[in-house]
Each structure stands twice: as C-alpha cells, then as structure tokens.
Coordinates of C-alpha atoms in Angstrom, one line a residue:
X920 CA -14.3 3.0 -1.0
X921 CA -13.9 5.4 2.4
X922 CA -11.1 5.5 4.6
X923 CA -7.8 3.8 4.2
X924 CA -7.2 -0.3 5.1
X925 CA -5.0 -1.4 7.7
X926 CA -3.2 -3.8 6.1
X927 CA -1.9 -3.0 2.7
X928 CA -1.1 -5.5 -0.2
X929 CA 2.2 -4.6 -0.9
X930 CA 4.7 -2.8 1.0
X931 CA 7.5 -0.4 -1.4
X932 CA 10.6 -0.6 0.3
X933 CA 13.9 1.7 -0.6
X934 CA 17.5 -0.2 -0.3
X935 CA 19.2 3.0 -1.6
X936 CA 18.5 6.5 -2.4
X937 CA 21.8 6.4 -5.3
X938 CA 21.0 5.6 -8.8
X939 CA 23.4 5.3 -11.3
X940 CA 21.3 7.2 -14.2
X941 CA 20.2 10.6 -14.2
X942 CA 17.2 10.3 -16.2
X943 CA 15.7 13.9 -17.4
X944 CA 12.3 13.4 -16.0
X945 CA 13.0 11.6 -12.7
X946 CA 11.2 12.7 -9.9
X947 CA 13.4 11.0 -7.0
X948 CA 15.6 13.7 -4.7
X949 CA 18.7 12.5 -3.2
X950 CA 19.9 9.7 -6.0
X951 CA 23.3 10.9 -6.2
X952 CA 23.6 10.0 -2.4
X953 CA 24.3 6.6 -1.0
X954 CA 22.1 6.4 1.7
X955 CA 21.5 2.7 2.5
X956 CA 18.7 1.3 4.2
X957 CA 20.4 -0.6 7.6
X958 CA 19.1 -3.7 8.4
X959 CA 17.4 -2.9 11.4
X960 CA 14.5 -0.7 9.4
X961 CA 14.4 -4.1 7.0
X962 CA 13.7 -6.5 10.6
X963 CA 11.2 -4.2 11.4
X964 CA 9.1 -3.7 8.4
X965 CA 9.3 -7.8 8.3
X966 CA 7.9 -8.0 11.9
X967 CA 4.8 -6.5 10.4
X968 CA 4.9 -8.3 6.9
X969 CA 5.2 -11.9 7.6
X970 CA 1.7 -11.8 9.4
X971 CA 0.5 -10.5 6.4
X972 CA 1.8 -13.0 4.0
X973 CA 0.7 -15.8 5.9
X974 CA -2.5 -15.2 5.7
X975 CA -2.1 -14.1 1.8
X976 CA -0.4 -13.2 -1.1
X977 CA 1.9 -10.4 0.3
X978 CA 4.7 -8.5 -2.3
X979 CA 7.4 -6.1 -0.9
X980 CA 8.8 -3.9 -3.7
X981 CA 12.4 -2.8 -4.1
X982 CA 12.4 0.8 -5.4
X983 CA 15.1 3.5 -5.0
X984 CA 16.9 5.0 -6.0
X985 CA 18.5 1.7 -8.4
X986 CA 17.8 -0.7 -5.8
X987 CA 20.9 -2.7 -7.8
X988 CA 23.2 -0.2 -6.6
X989 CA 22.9 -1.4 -3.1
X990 CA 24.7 -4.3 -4.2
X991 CA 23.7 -7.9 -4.0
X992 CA 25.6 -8.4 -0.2
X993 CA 23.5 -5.4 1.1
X994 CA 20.3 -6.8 -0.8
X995 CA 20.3 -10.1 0.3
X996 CA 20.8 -9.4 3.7
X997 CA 17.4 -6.8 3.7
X998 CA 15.4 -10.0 2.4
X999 CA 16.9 -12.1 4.7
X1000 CA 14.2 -11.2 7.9
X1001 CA 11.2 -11.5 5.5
X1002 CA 9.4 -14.8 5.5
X1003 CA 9.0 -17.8 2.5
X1004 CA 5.5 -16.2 1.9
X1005 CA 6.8 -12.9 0.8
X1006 CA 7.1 -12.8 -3.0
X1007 CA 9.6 -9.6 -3.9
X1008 CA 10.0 -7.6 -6.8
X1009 CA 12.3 -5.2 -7.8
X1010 CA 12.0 -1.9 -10.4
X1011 CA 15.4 -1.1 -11.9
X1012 CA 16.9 0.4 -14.5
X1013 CA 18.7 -2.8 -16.2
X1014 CA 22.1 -1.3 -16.4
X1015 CA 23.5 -3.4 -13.4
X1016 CA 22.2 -6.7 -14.4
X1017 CA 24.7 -9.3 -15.3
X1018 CA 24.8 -13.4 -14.9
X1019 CA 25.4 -12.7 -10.9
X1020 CA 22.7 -10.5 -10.6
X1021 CA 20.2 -13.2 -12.7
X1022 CA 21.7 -15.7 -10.4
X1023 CA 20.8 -13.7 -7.5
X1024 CA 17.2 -12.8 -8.5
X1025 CA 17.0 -16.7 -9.0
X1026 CA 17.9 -17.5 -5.9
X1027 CA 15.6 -14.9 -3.7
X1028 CA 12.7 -15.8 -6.3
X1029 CA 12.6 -11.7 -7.3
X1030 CA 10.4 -10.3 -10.0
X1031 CA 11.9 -7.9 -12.1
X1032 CA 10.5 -4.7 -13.7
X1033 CA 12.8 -3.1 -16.1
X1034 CA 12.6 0.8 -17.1
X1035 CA 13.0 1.7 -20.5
X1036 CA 10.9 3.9 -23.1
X1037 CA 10.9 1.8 -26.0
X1038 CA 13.5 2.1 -29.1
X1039 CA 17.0 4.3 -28.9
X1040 CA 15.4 7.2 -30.2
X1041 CA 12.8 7.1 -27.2
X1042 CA 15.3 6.5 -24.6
X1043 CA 17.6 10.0 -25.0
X1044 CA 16.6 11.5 -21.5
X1045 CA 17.7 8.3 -20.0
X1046 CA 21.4 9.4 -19.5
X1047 CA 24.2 7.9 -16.7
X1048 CA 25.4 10.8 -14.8
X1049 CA 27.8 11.6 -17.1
X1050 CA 25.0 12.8 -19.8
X1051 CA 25.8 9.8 -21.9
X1052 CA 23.1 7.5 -23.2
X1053 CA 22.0 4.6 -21.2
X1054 CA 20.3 2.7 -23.6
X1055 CA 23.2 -0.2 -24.5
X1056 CA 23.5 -1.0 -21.1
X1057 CA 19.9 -1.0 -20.3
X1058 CA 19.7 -3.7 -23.3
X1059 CA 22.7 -5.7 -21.8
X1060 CA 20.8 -6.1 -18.9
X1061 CA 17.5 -7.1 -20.3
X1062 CA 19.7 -9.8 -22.7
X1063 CA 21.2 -11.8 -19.2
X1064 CA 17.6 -11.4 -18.1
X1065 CA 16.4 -13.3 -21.1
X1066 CA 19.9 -15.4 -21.4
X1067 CA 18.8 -16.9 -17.6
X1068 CA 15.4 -17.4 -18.9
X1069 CA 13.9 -15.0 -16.3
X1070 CA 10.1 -13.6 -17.0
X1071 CA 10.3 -9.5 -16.7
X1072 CA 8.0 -6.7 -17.0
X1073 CA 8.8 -3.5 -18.5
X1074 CA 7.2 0.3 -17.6
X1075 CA 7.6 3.2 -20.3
X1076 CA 7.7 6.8 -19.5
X1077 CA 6.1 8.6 -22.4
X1078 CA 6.5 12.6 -22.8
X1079 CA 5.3 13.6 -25.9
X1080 CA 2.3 11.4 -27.0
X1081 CA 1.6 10.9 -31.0
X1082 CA 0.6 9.9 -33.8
X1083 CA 2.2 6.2 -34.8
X1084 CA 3.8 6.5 -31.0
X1085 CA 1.4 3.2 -29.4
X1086 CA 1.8 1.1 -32.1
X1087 CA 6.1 2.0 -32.4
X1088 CA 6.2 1.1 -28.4
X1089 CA 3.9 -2.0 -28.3
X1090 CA 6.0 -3.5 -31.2
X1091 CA 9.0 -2.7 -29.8
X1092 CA 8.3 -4.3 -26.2
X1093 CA 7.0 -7.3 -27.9
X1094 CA 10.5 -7.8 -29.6
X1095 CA 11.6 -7.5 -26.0
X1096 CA 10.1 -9.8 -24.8
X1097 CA 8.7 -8.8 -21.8
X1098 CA 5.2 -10.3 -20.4
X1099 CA 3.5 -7.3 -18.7
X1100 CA 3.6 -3.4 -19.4
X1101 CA 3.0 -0.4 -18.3
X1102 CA 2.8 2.8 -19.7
X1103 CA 3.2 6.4 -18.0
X1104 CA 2.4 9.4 -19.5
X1105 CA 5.0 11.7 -18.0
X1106 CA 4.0 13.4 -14.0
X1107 CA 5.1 16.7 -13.0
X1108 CA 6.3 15.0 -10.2
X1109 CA 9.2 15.5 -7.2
X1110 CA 12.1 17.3 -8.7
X1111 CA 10.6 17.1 -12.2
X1112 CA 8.9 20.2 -12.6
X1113 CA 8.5 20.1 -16.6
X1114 CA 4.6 20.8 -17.5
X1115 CA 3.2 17.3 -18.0
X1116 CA -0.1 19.6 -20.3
X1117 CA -0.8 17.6 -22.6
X1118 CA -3.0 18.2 -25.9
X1119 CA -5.9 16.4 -25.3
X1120 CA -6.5 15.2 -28.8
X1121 CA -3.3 13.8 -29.0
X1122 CA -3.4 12.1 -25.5
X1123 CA -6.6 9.8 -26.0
X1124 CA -5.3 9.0 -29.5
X1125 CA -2.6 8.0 -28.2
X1126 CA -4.5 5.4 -25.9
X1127 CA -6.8 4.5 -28.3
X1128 CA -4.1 3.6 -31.0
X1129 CA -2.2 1.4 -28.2
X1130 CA -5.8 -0.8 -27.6
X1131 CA -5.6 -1.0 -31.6
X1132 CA -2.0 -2.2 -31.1
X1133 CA -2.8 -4.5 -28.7
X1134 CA -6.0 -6.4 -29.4
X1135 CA -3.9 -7.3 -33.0
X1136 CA -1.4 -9.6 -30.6
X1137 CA -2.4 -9.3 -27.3
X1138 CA 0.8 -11.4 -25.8
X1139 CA 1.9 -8.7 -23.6
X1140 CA -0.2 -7.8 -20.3
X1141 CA -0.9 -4.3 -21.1
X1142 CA -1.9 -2.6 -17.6
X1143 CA -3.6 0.2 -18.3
X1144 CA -5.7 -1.2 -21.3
X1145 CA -7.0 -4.4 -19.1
X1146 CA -7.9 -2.5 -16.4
X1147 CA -9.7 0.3 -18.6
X1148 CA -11.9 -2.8 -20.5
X1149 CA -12.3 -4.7 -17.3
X1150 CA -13.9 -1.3 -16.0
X1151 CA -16.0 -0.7 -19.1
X1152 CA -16.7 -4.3 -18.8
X1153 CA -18.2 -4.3 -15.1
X1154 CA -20.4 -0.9 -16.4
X1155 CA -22.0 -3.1 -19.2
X1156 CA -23.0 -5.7 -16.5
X1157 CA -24.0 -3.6 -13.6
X1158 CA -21.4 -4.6 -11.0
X1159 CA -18.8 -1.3 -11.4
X1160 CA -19.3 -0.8 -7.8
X1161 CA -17.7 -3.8 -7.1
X1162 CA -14.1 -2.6 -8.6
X1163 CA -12.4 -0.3 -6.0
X1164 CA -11.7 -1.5 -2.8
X1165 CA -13.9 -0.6 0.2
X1166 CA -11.0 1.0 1.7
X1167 CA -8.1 2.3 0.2
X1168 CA -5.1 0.4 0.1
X1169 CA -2.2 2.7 2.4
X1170 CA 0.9 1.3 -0.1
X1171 CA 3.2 2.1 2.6
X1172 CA 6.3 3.3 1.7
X1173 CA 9.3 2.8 4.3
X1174 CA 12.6 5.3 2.8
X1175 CA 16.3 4.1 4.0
X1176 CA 15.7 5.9 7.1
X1177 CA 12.7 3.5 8.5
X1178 CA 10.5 6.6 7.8
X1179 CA 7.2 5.5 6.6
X1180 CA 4.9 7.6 4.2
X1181 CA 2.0 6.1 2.8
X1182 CA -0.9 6.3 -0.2
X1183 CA 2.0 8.0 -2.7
X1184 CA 6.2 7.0 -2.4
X1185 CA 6.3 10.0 -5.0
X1186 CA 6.5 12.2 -1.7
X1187 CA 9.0 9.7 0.4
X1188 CA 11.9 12.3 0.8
X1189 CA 10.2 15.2 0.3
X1190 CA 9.3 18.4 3.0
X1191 CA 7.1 21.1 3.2
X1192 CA 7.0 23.8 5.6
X1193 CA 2.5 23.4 6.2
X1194 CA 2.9 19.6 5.7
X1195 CA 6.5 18.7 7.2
X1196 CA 8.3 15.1 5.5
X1197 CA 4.9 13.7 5.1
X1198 CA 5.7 10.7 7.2
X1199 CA 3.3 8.9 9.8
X1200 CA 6.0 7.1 11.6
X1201 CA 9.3 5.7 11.6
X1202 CA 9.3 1.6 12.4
X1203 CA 12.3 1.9 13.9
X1204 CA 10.1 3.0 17.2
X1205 CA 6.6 2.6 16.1
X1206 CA 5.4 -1.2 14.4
X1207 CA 4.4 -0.9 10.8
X1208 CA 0.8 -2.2 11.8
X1209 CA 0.6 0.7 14.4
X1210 CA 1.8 3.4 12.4
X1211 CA -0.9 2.0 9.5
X1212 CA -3.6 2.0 12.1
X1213 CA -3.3 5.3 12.7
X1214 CA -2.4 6.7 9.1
X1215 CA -5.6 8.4 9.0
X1216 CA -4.9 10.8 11.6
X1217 CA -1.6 12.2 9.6
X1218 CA -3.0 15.9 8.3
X1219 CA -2.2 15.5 4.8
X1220 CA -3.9 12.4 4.8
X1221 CA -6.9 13.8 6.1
X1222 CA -7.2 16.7 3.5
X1223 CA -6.2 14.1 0.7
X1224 CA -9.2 11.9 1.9
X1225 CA -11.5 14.8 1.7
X1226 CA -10.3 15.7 -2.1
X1227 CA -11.2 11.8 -2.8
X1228 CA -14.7 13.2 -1.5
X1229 CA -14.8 15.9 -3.4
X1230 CA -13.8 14.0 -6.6
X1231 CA -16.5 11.0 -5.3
X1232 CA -19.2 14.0 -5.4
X1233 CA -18.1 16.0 -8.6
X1234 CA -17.0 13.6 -11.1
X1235 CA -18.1 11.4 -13.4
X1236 CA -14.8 9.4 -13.6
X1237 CA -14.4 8.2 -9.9
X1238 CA -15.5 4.9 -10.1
X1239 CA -12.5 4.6 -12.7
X1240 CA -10.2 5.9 -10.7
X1241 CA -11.1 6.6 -7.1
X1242 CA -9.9 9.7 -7.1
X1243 CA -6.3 9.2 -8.1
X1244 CA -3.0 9.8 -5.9
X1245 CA -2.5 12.0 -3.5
X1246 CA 1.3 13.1 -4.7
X1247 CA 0.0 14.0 -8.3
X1248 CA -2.4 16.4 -6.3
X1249 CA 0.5 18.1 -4.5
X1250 CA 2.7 18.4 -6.8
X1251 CA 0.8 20.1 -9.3
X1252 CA -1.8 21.8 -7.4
X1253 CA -0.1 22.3 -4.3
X1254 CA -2.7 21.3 -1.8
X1255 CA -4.2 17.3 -1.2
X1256 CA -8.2 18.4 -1.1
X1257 CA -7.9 19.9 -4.7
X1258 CA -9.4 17.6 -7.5
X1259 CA -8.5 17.2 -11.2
X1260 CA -5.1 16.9 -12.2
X1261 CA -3.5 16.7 -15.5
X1262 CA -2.5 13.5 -15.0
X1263 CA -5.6 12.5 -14.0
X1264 CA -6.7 13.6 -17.4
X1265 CA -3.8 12.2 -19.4
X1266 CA -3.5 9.1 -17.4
X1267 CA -7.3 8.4 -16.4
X1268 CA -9.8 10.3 -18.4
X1269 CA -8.3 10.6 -21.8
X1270 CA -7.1 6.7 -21.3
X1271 CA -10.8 5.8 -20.6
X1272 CA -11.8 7.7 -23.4
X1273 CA -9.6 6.3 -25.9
X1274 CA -10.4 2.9 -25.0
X1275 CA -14.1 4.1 -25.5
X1276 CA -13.3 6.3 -28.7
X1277 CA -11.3 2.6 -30.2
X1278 CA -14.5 0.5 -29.5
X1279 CA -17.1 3.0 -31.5
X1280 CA -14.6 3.5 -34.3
X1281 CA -14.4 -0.3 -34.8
X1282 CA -17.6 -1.4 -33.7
X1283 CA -19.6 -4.4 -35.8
X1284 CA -21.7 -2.8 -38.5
X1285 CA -25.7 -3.4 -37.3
X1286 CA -27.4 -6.6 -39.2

C-alpha cells in the first residue's frame, strides 16, 4: 500500500453544513449555518462518478451537517445527475425521519445509517440546540424506519469505555434492530477538543467484552470486530499482505462549496495558516478525476504519506491499520508526518488487542 488510487470507492458528499442537534462531542464547524450544496457542484461530482459506477460498485455518501435538513426537494434534486449504478447512503441523526422521508429513501433506493449511542442514559450529549435531549425523536425516527420495513445501520459514539458498557450497547442495538454497527471510541477531532486519553486497561476490555457480546448472537454486522478477526484470520494463514489496498483509497470529500478534500472529511471546513483549507480542488473548475489525479501533490498530503512511512517502518500494527487517518494526526498532534495517535491506540491497537486478549481467555482447553 504506497501512494493514493485515482479512483476512489466512494465519494462523501455534503448537502448542508446545518444540523439540527448540537451534539457535545461533534467535530463539524459551521452546523448552525445553512449552507446548501447548489446543484451545479452535485452535476459535476456526477460527471466523474457515473464512469466509475459503471464499471463497479460505486456509493456516494450524504454526510453534513444533517443531510435531512436540506430537505427532501433540495436532496432529490442533488441525486438527480447521478446515474442508476450509483447506490447512495445517507448518515443522519434520525430526528427528521418520518413516513415522507421513508417514502423518499424508498424511492432513490438510499441506505440509511442512523447515529445514536445506545440506551437514554448513553445518549445525554446528544442535545437539539436548545440543550434538550434528542433521544425520543431519534427513536421516532428509527420506528418509521422499521414501520416502512427499511434495513438501517447504526454507529455509536462511545466516551467513557467500561466495565458491562459492550455487552449494555450490543444488547441494546439488537433490540433496535439494526443490521450493521459501528462503534467509535470518542476523536479529539474538529471543534471537539475534549482529551479522547483513554485508560488503556479499560479500552481493550472494553473491545474484548463487545467480541464476547457478539459471538453469543452474532445477528448484527459488528464492523470493527469482523474486520479485527478477518485480520487475525489472514496472519494465521499467511496472506495479511493481501488486506490493505495497494494504494490508498483518496475518499474524496466534496463540502457545499464544490471544494474537494480528500483521505479525511474530518478536515472539510477547516483552515490552517501552514496548511491553508486543505482542499486539492474545487470541481466547480477542475473535474473530480483531475483533481484526484493530482491529490498527491497537495502538501499536506505529501507529509501525511510520509507519516504512513514512518508508521510502515516503526510499527508493528501497520498491517492492521495502514497507518490510520490523516485528520486524527492533525488534530491531536498537530502535524500529518507524526505517528501514533490516541486514537490509533483506542480505536486500532487496544481493539486488536482485545480481540486477541478474548480469544486466549476463552481458548479450548488442550486434549
């Protein structure tokens, strides 16, 4: 894995920068403002797209912001340019949903990832902006999802990992009936500059509980846990190597403005006076293709790419992670060619480990 591909598997695509919540740990800037994507940036990131789709499966994510809040006039007219082939998904918050909006997801053939943090209790610094709990609504919105018969994923944000925590969650989003999840251990990310140090003890129990949790009724998808045994898996047989992608994918991330930043959206939005908006391009004058062509030459990029090198060179963990995201590094360290992050140690390392501390602490007995 060296360099970044030309053509990315999925592009993330902002509709809005508004959301109606005003969660605690959010790291989007600029979600109390309504700045809408025009269609013109949507044409143009389809003139790229379609290519791609035909000759594979293609997704464009709808991420904000609430990408709901757009409304479903605005939406349907930023699908409108992208071809049969595209298959589109959308991460909201759940409040908006309603029978309209499961009609309209229908319709457009939309999968839908809902954000919530497991039971009430868990879900107190997801607030509306006026500081009062989101948590009904979010449920309203999950109930029309499953009224409509429409299969959802689900992503937790977790701050505090502990004891009984896993098993609480992965009971909880079975009730809910999702099909896939994914857990986050909180960032310090964007405008959320809360330390995301976590103790490490209670971090990879944490991850080993949830594989305990999980292999008892493994209905759910549980993203981080399949890709940590398919990993362990391909080490057992030799073929690790064959995991990570020869290049790395550039998940281009085109804000309301056309502005494209790639590798991390955590930093669409976001200056710096050494590093500037972090963009490589804006497709309202440049094609997407071009502007991923030549995403290598954009100077953050270059310094991230020599941090993957350093990680490549120094630790033991790469061919788990491959060197992990570029916004985590600059957020926290301030710089893109630094190496370990916490959350490469909450979210990588201490979730390999507790995968690996679950298997010898339930491993067969010898004969």
């Amino acid at each position: 894995m060296r360099g970044i591909a030309a053509v990315p598997s999925y592009v993330v695509m902002q509709p809005t920068t508004l959301c109606n919540l005003d969660c605690v740990y959010c790291y989007l800037p600029l979600r109390a403002a309504d700045r809408r994507m025009p269609l013109t940036v949507a044409e143009a990131v389809a003139a790229s797209v379609n290519p791609w789709a035909a000759s594979g499966r293609f997704s464009v994510v709808w991420h904000g912001g609430e990408p709901l809040a757009a409304g479903r006039e605005h939406l349907a007219a930023l699908l409108a340019p992208f071809g049969p082939a595209v298959e589109h998904h959308v991460q909201t918050n759940a409040t908006l949903i309603d029978d309209a909006w499961c009609a309209f997801f229908a319709e457009h053939g939309i999968r839908v990832s809902v954000s919530v943090d497991g039971p009430r209790a868990r879900n107190g610094e997801r607030v509306t902006r006026g500081g009062r709990p989101a948590y009904d609504r979010i449920l309203a919105g999950v109930a029309a999802l499953r009224r409509h018969g429409l299969p959802f994923s689900a992503l937790a944000v977790v701050s505090r990992p502990e004891a009984g925590l896993a098993t609480e969650l992965y009971d909880y989003f079975l009730d809910l009936g999702c099909d896939v999840l994914g857990i986050n251990i909180e960032e310090t990310e964007g405008v959320n500059t809360r330390t995301n140090a976590r103790d490490a003890a209670a971090v990879t129990g944490f991850w080993a509980e949830l594989v305990g949790a999980w292999r008892r009724d493994p209905r759910i998808h549980l993203r981080e846990i399949e890709w940590s045994l398919r990993y362990a898996g391909a080490v057992l047989a030799g073929t690790a190597d064959d995991l990570l992608p020869r290049r790395l994918d550039p998940i281009p991330t085109v804000s309301h403005d056309g502005s494209v930043v790639v590798l991390s959206p955590e930093l669409a939005g976001f200056t710096d006076p050494h590093y500037g908006d972090f963009s490589s391009g804006n497709v309202l004058t440049t094609p997407l293709a071009e502007i991923l062509a030549g995403a290598g030459r954009t100077p953050w990029v270059g310094e991230f790419l020599t941090g993957v090198e350093a990680c490549r060179s120094s630790c033991p963990y790469f061919g788990f992670c491959g060197g992990g995201h570029a916004a985590n590094r600059y957020f926290e360290l301030g710089r893109f060619d630094g190496t370990e992050t916490e959350h490469c140690r909450n979210s990588k390392i201490r979730l390999l480990e507790g995968v690996l501390e679950h298997a010898r602490d339930h491993e067969s007995p010898a004969a």
